[in-house]
PDB file of C-alpha atoms in Angstrom:
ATOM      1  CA  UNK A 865      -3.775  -6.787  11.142  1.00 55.00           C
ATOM      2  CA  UNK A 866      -7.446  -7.338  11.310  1.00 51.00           C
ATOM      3  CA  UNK A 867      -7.997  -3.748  13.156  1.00 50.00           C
ATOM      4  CA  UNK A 868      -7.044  -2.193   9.923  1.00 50.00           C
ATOM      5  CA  UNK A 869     -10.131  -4.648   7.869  1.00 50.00           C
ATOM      6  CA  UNK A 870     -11.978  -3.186  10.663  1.00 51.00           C
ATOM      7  CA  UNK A 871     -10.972   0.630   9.612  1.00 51.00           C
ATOM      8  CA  UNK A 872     -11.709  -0.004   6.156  1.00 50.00           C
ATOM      9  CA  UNK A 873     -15.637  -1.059   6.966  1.00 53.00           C
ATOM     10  CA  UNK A 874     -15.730   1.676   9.335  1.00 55.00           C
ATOM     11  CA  UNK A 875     -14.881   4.098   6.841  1.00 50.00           C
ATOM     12  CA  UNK A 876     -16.807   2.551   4.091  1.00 51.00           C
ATOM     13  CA  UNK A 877     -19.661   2.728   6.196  1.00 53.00           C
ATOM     14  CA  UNK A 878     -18.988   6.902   6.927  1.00 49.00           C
ATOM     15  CA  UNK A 879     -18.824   7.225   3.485  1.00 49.00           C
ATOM     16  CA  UNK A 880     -22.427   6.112   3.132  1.00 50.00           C
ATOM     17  CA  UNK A 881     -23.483   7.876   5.770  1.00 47.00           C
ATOM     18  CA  UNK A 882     -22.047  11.226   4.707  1.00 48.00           C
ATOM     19  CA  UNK A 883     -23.829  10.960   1.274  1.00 48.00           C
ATOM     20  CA  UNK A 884     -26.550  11.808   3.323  1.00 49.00           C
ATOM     21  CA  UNK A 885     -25.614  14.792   4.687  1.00 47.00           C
ATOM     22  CA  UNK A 886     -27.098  18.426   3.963  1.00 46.00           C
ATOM     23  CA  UNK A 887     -24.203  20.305   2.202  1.00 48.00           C
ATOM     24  CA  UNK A 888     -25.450  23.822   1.244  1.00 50.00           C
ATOM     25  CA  UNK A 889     -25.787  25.022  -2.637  1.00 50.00           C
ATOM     26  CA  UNK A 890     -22.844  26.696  -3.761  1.00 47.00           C
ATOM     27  CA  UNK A 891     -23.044  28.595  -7.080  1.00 49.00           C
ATOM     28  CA  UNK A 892     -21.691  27.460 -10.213  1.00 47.00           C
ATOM     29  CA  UNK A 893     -18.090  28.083 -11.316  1.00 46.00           C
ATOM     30  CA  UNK A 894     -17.384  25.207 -13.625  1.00 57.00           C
ATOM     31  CA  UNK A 895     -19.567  22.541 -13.590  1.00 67.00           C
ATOM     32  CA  UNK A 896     -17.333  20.249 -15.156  1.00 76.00           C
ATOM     33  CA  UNK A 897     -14.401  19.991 -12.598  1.00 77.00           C
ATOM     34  CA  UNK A 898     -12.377  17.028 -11.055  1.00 84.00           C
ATOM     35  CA  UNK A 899     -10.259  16.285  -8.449  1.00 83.00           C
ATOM     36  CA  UNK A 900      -8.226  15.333 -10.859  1.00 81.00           C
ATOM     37  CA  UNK A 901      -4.672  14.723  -8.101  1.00 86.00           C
ATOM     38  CA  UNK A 902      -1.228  13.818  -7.903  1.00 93.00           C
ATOM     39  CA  UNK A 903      -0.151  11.799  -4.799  1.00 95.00           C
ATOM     40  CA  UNK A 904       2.870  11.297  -2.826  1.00 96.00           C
ATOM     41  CA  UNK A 905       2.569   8.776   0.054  1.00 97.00           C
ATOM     42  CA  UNK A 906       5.200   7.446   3.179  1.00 97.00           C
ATOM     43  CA  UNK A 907       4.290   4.512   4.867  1.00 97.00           C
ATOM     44  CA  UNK A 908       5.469   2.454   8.023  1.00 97.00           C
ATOM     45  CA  UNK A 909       5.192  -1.680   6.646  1.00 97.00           C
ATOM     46  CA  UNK A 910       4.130  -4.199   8.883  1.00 96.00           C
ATOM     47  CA  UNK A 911       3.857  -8.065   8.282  1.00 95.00           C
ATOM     48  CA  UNK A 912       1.933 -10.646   9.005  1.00 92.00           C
ATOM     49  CA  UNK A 913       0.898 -14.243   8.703  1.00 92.00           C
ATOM     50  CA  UNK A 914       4.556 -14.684   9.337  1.00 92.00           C
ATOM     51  CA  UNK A 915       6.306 -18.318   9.440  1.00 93.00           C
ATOM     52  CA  UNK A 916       7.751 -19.678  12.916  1.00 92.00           C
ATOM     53  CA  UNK A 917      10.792 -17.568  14.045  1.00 93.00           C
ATOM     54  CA  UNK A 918      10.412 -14.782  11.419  1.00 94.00           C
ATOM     55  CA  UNK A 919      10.895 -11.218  13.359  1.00 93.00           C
ATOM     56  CA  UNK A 920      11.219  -7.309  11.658  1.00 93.00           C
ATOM     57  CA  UNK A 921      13.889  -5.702  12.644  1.00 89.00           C
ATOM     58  CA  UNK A 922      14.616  -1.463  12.195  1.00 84.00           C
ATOM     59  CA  UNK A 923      12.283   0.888  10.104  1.00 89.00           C
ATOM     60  CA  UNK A 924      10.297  -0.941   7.149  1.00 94.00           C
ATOM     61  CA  UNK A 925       9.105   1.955   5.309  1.00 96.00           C
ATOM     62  CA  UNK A 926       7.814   3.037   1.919  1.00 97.00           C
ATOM     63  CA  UNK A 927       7.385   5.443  -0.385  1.00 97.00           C
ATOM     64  CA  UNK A 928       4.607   5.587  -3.094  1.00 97.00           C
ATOM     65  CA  UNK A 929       3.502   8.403  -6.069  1.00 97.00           C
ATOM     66  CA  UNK A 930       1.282   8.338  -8.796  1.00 97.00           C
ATOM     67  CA  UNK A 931      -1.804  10.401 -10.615  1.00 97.00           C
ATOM     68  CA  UNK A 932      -5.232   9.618 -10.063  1.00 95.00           C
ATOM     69  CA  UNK A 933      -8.535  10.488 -12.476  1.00 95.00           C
ATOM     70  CA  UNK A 934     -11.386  12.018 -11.057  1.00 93.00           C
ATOM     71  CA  UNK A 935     -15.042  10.834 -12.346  1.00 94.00           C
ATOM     72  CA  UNK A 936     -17.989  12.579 -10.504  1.00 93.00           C
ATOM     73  CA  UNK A 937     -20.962  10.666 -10.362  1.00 93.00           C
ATOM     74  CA  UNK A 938     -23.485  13.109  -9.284  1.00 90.00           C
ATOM     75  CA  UNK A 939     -24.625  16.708  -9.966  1.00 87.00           C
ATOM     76  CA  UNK A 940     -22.677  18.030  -7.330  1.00 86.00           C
ATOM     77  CA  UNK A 941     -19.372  16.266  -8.463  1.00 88.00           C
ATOM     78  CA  UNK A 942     -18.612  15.389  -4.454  1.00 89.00           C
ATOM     79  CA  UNK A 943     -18.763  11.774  -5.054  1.00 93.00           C
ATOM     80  CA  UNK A 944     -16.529   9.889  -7.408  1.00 95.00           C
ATOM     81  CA  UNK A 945     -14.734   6.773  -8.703  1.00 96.00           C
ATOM     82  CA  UNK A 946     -11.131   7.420  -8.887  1.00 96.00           C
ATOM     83  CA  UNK A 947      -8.707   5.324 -11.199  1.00 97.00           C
ATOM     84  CA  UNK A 948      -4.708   5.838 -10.707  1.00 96.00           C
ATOM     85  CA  UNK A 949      -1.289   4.686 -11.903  1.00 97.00           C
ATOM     86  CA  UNK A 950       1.392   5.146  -9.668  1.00 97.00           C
ATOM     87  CA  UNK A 951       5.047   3.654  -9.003  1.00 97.00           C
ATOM     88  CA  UNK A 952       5.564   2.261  -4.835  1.00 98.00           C
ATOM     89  CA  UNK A 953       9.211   1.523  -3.697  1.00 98.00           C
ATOM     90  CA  UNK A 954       8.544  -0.616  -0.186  1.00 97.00           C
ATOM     91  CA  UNK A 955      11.801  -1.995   1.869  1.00 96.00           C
ATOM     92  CA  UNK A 956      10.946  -4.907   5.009  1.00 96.00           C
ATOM     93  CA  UNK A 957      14.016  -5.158   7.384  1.00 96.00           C
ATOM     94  CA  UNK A 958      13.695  -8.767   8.713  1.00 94.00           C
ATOM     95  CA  UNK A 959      15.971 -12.085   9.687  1.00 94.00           C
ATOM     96  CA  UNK A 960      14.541 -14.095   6.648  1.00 94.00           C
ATOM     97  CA  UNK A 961      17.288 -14.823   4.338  1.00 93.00           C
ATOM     98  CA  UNK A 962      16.534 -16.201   0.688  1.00 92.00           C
ATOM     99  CA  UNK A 963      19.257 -17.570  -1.348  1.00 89.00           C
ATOM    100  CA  UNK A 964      18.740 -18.381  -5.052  1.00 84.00           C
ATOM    101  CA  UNK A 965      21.585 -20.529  -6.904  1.00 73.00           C
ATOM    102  CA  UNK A 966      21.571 -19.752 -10.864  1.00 68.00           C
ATOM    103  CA  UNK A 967      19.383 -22.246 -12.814  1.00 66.00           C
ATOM    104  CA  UNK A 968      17.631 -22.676 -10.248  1.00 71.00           C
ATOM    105  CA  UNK A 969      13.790 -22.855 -10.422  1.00 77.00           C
ATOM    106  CA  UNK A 970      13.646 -22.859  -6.644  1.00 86.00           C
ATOM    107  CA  UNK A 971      14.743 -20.737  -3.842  1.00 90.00           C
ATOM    108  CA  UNK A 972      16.045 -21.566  -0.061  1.00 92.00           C
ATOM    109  CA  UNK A 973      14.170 -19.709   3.180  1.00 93.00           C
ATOM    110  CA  UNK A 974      16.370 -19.944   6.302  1.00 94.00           C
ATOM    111  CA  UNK A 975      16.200 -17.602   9.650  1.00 93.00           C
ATOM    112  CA  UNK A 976      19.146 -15.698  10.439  1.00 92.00           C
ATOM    113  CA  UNK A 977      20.853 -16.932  13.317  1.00 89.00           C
ATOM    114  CA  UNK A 978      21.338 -14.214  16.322  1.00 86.00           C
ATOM    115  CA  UNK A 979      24.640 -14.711  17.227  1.00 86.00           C
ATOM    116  CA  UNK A 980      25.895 -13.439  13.419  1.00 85.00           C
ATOM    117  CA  UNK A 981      26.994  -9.912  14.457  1.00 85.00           C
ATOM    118  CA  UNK A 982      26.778  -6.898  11.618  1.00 83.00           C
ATOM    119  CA  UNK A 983      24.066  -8.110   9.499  1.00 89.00           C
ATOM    120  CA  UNK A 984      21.736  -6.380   7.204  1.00 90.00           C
ATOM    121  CA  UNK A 985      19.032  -8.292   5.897  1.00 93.00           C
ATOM    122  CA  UNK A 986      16.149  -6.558   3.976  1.00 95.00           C
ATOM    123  CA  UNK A 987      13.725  -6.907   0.929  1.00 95.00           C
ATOM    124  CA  UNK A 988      13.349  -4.511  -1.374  1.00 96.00           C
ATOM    125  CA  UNK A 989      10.127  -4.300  -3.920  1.00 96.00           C
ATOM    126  CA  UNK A 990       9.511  -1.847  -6.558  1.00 97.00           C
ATOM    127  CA  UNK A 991       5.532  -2.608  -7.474  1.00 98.00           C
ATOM    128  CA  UNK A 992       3.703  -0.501  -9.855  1.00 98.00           C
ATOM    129  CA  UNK A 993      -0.009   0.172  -8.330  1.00 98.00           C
ATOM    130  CA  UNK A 994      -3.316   0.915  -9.545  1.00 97.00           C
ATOM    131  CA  UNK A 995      -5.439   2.696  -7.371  1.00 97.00           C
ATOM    132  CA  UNK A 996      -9.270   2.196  -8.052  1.00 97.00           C
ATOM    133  CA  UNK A 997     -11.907   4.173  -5.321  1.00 96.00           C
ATOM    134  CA  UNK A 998     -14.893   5.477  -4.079  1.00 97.00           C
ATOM    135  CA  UNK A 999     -14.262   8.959  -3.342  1.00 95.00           C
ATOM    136  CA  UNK A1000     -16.667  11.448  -0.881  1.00 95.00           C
ATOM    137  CA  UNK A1001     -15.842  14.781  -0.151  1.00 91.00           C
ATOM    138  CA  UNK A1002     -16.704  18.071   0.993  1.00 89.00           C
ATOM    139  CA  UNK A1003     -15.166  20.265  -2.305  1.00 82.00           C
ATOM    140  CA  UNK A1004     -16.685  22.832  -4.489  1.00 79.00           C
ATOM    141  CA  UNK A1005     -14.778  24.307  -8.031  1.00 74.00           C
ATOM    142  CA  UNK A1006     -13.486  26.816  -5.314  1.00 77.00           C
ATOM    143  CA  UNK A1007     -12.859  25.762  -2.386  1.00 73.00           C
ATOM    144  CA  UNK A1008      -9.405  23.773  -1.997  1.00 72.00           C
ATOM    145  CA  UNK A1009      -9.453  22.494   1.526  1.00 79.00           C
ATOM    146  CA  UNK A1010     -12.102  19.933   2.078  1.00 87.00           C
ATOM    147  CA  UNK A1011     -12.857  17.035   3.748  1.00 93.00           C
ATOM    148  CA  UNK A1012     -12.416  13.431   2.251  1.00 94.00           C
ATOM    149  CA  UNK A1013     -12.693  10.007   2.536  1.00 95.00           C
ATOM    150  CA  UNK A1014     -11.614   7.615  -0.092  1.00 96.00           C
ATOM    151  CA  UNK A1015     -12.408   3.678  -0.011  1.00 97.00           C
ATOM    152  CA  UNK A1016     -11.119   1.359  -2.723  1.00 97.00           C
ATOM    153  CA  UNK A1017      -8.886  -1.348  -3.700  1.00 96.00           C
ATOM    154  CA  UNK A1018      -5.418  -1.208  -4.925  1.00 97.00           C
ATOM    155  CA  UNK A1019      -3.872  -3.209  -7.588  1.00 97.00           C
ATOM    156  CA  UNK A1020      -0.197  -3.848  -7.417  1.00 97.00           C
ATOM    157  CA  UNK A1021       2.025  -5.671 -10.227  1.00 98.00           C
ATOM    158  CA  UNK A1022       5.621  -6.441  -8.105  1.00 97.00           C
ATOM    159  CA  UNK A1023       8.149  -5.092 -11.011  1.00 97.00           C
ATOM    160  CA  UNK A1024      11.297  -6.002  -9.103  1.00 96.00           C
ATOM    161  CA  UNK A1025      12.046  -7.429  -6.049  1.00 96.00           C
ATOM    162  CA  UNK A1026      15.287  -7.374  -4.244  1.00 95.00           C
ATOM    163  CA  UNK A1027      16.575  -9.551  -1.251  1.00 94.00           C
ATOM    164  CA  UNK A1028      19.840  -8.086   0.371  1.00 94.00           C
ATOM    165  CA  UNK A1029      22.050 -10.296   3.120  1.00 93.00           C
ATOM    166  CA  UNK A1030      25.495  -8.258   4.187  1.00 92.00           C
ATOM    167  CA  UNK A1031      27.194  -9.426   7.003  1.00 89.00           C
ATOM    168  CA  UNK A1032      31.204  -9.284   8.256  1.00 86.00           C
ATOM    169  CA  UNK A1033      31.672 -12.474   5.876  1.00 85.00           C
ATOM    170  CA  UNK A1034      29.013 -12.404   3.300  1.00 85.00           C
ATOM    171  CA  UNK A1035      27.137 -10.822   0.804  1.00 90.00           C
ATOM    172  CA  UNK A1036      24.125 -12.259  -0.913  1.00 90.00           C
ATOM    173  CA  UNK A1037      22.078 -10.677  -3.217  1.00 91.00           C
ATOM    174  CA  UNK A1038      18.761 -12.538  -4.870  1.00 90.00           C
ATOM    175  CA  UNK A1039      16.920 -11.141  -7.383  1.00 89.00           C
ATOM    176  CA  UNK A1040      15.002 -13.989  -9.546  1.00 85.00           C
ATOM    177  CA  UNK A1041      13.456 -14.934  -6.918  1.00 91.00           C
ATOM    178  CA  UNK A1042      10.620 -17.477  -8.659  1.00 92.00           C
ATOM    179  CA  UNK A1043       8.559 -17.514  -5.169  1.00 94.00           C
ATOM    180  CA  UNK A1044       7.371 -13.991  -5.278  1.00 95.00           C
ATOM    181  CA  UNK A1045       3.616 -13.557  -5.982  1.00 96.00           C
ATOM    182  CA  UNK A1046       4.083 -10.807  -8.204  1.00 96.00           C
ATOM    183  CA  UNK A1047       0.425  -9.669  -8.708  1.00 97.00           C
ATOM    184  CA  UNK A1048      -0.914  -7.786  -5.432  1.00 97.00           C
ATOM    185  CA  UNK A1049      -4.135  -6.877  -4.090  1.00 97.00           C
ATOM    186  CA  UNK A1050      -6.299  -5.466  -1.117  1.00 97.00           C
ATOM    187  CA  UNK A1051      -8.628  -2.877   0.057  1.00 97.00           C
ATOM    188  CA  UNK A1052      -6.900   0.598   0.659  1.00 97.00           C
ATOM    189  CA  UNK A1053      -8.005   3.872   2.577  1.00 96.00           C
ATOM    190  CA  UNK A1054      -7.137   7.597   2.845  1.00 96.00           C
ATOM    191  CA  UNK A1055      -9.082  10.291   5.123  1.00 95.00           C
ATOM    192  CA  UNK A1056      -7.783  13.554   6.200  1.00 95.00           C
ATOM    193  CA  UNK A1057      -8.457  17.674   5.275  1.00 92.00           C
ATOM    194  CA  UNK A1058      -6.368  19.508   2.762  1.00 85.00           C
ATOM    195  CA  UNK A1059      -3.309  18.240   1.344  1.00 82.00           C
ATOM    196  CA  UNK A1060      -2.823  15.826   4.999  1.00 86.00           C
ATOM    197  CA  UNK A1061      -4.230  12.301   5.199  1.00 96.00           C
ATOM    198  CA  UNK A1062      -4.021   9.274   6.566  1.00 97.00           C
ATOM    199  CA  UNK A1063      -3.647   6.019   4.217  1.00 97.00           C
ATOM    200  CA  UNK A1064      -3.658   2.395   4.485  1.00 97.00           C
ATOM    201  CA  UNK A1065      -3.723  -0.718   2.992  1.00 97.00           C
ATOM    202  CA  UNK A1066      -3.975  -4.577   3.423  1.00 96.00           C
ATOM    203  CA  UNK A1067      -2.451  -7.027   1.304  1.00 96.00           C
ATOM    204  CA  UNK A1068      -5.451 -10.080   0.455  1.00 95.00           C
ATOM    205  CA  UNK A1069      -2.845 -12.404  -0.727  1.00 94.00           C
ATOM    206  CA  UNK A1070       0.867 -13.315   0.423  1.00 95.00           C
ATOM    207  CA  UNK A1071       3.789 -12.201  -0.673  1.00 95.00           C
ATOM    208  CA  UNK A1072       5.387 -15.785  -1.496  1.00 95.00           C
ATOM    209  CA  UNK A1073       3.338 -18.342  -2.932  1.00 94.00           C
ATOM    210  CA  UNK A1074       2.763 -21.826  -1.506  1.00 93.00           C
ATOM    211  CA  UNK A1075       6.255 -23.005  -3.126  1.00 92.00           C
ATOM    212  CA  UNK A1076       8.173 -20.607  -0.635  1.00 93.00           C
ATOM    213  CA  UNK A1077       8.977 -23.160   2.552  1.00 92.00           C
ATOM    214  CA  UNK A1078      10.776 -22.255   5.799  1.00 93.00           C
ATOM    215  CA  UNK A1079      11.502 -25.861   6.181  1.00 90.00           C
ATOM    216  CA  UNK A1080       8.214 -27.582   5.674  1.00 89.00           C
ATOM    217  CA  UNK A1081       5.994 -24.350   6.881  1.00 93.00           C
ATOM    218  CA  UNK A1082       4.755 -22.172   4.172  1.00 94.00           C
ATOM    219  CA  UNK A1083       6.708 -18.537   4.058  1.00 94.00           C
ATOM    220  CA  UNK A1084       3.493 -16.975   3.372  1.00 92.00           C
ATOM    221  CA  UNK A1085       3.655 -13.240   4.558  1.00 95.00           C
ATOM    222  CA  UNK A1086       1.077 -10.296   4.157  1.00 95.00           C
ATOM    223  CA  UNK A1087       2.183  -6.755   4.145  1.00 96.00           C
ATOM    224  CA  UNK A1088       0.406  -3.716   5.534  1.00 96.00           C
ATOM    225  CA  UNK A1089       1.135  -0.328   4.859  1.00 97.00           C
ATOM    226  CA  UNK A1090       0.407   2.780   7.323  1.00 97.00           C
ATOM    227  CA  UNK A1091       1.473   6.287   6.771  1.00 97.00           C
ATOM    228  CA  UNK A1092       0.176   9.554   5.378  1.00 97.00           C
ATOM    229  CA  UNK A1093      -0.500  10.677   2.120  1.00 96.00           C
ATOM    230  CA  UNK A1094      -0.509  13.950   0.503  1.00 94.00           C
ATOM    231  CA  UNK A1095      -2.436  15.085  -2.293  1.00 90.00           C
ATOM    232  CA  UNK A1096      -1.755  18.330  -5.086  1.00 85.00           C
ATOM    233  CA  UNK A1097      -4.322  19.377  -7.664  1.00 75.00           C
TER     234      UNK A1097
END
């Protein structure tokens, strides 16, 4: 998970660089436009700093939209700070299965055994996300296929989050799960031409907090998110 840390300098530092670059004058159609955008993303979820026997399993995927408001911050409006709202729906297919008994201020954290046959065992997290960038690109009031790179943070607030255990005998379903950090963070990238980019992002802090134990080894977990991301003016 470090490559993608890696990415996000790399970038960053391309971003800087490309402020420097000779971009010729265009003439002036309206001097007061944004990239004003809605977004749609899709992204393939990995995790990491993952307790002892913890293994994904199947497609972890997610799905993420939102608006985000453009403010240029030069003459030539090609550089900007970007501040978003947007709704993310994220599912992990893994063998760690959380139980929570009613009352309850604690949860339990057990591995799935691999001899149960027929089971499907996934979290599901519905996080509402604030997007806050840097934003370069190569755009004019009338010219809609450009060049960008965006560097940033993103902000995440977990509204629900859903553990699911089927098998040929049970069915458990934990909700109030008291473990969850519910407040999300970590640097976040797109780059691409048009309406096609790349995105990604990588969560700073776990998913569970330090009261989450896999019998006396923290749960922990940090999610990263891959995928594309397409954006309409």
């Amino acid at each position: 998970m470090k490559y993608l840390l890696y990415i996000f300098i790399g970038l960053s530092t391309i971003a800087t660089l490309a402020q420097d670059i000779d971009v010729p004058d265009t003439p002036v159609v309206d001097s007061l436009y944004r990239e004003d955008q809605v977004y749609v993303g899709i992204t393939f979820n990995l995790l990491g700093d993952k307790p002892s026997g913890f293994e994904q399993n199947g497609l972890s995927a997610g799905i993420q939209a939102g608006v985000i408001r453009d403010f240029p911050i030069n003459k030539r409006r090609n550089k900007a700070i970007g501040i978003g709202i947007g709704m993310a729906l994220d599912t992990y297919n893994q063998n760690l299965l959380i139980a929570t008994q009613s009352g309850s201020e604690t949860s339990t954290f057990d591995i799935v055994d691999e001899s149960v046959e027929n089971v499907t065992n996934r979290f599901t997290s519905y996080t509402l996300e604030m997007p806050l960038e840097y934003r370069w690109r190569t755009s004019t009031a009338t010219k809609y296929s450009f060049w960008r790179i965006h560097v940033g943070m993103k902000l995440g607030y977990v509204l629900r989050f859903k553990s699911t255990y089927q098998d040929d005998v049970s069915d458990i379903i934990s909700t109030d799960i008291p473990e969850i950090n519910k407040f999300q963070y970590g640097p976040s990238f797109s780059f691409g031409y048009g309406a096609f980019n790349f995105q990604g992002y990588y969560g700073l802090n776990t998913l569970f907090n330090d009261d989450a134990l896999l019998n006396t080894e923290d749960v922990g977990i940090q999610v990263m998110r891959l995928g594309l991301v397409f954006y309409f003016l």
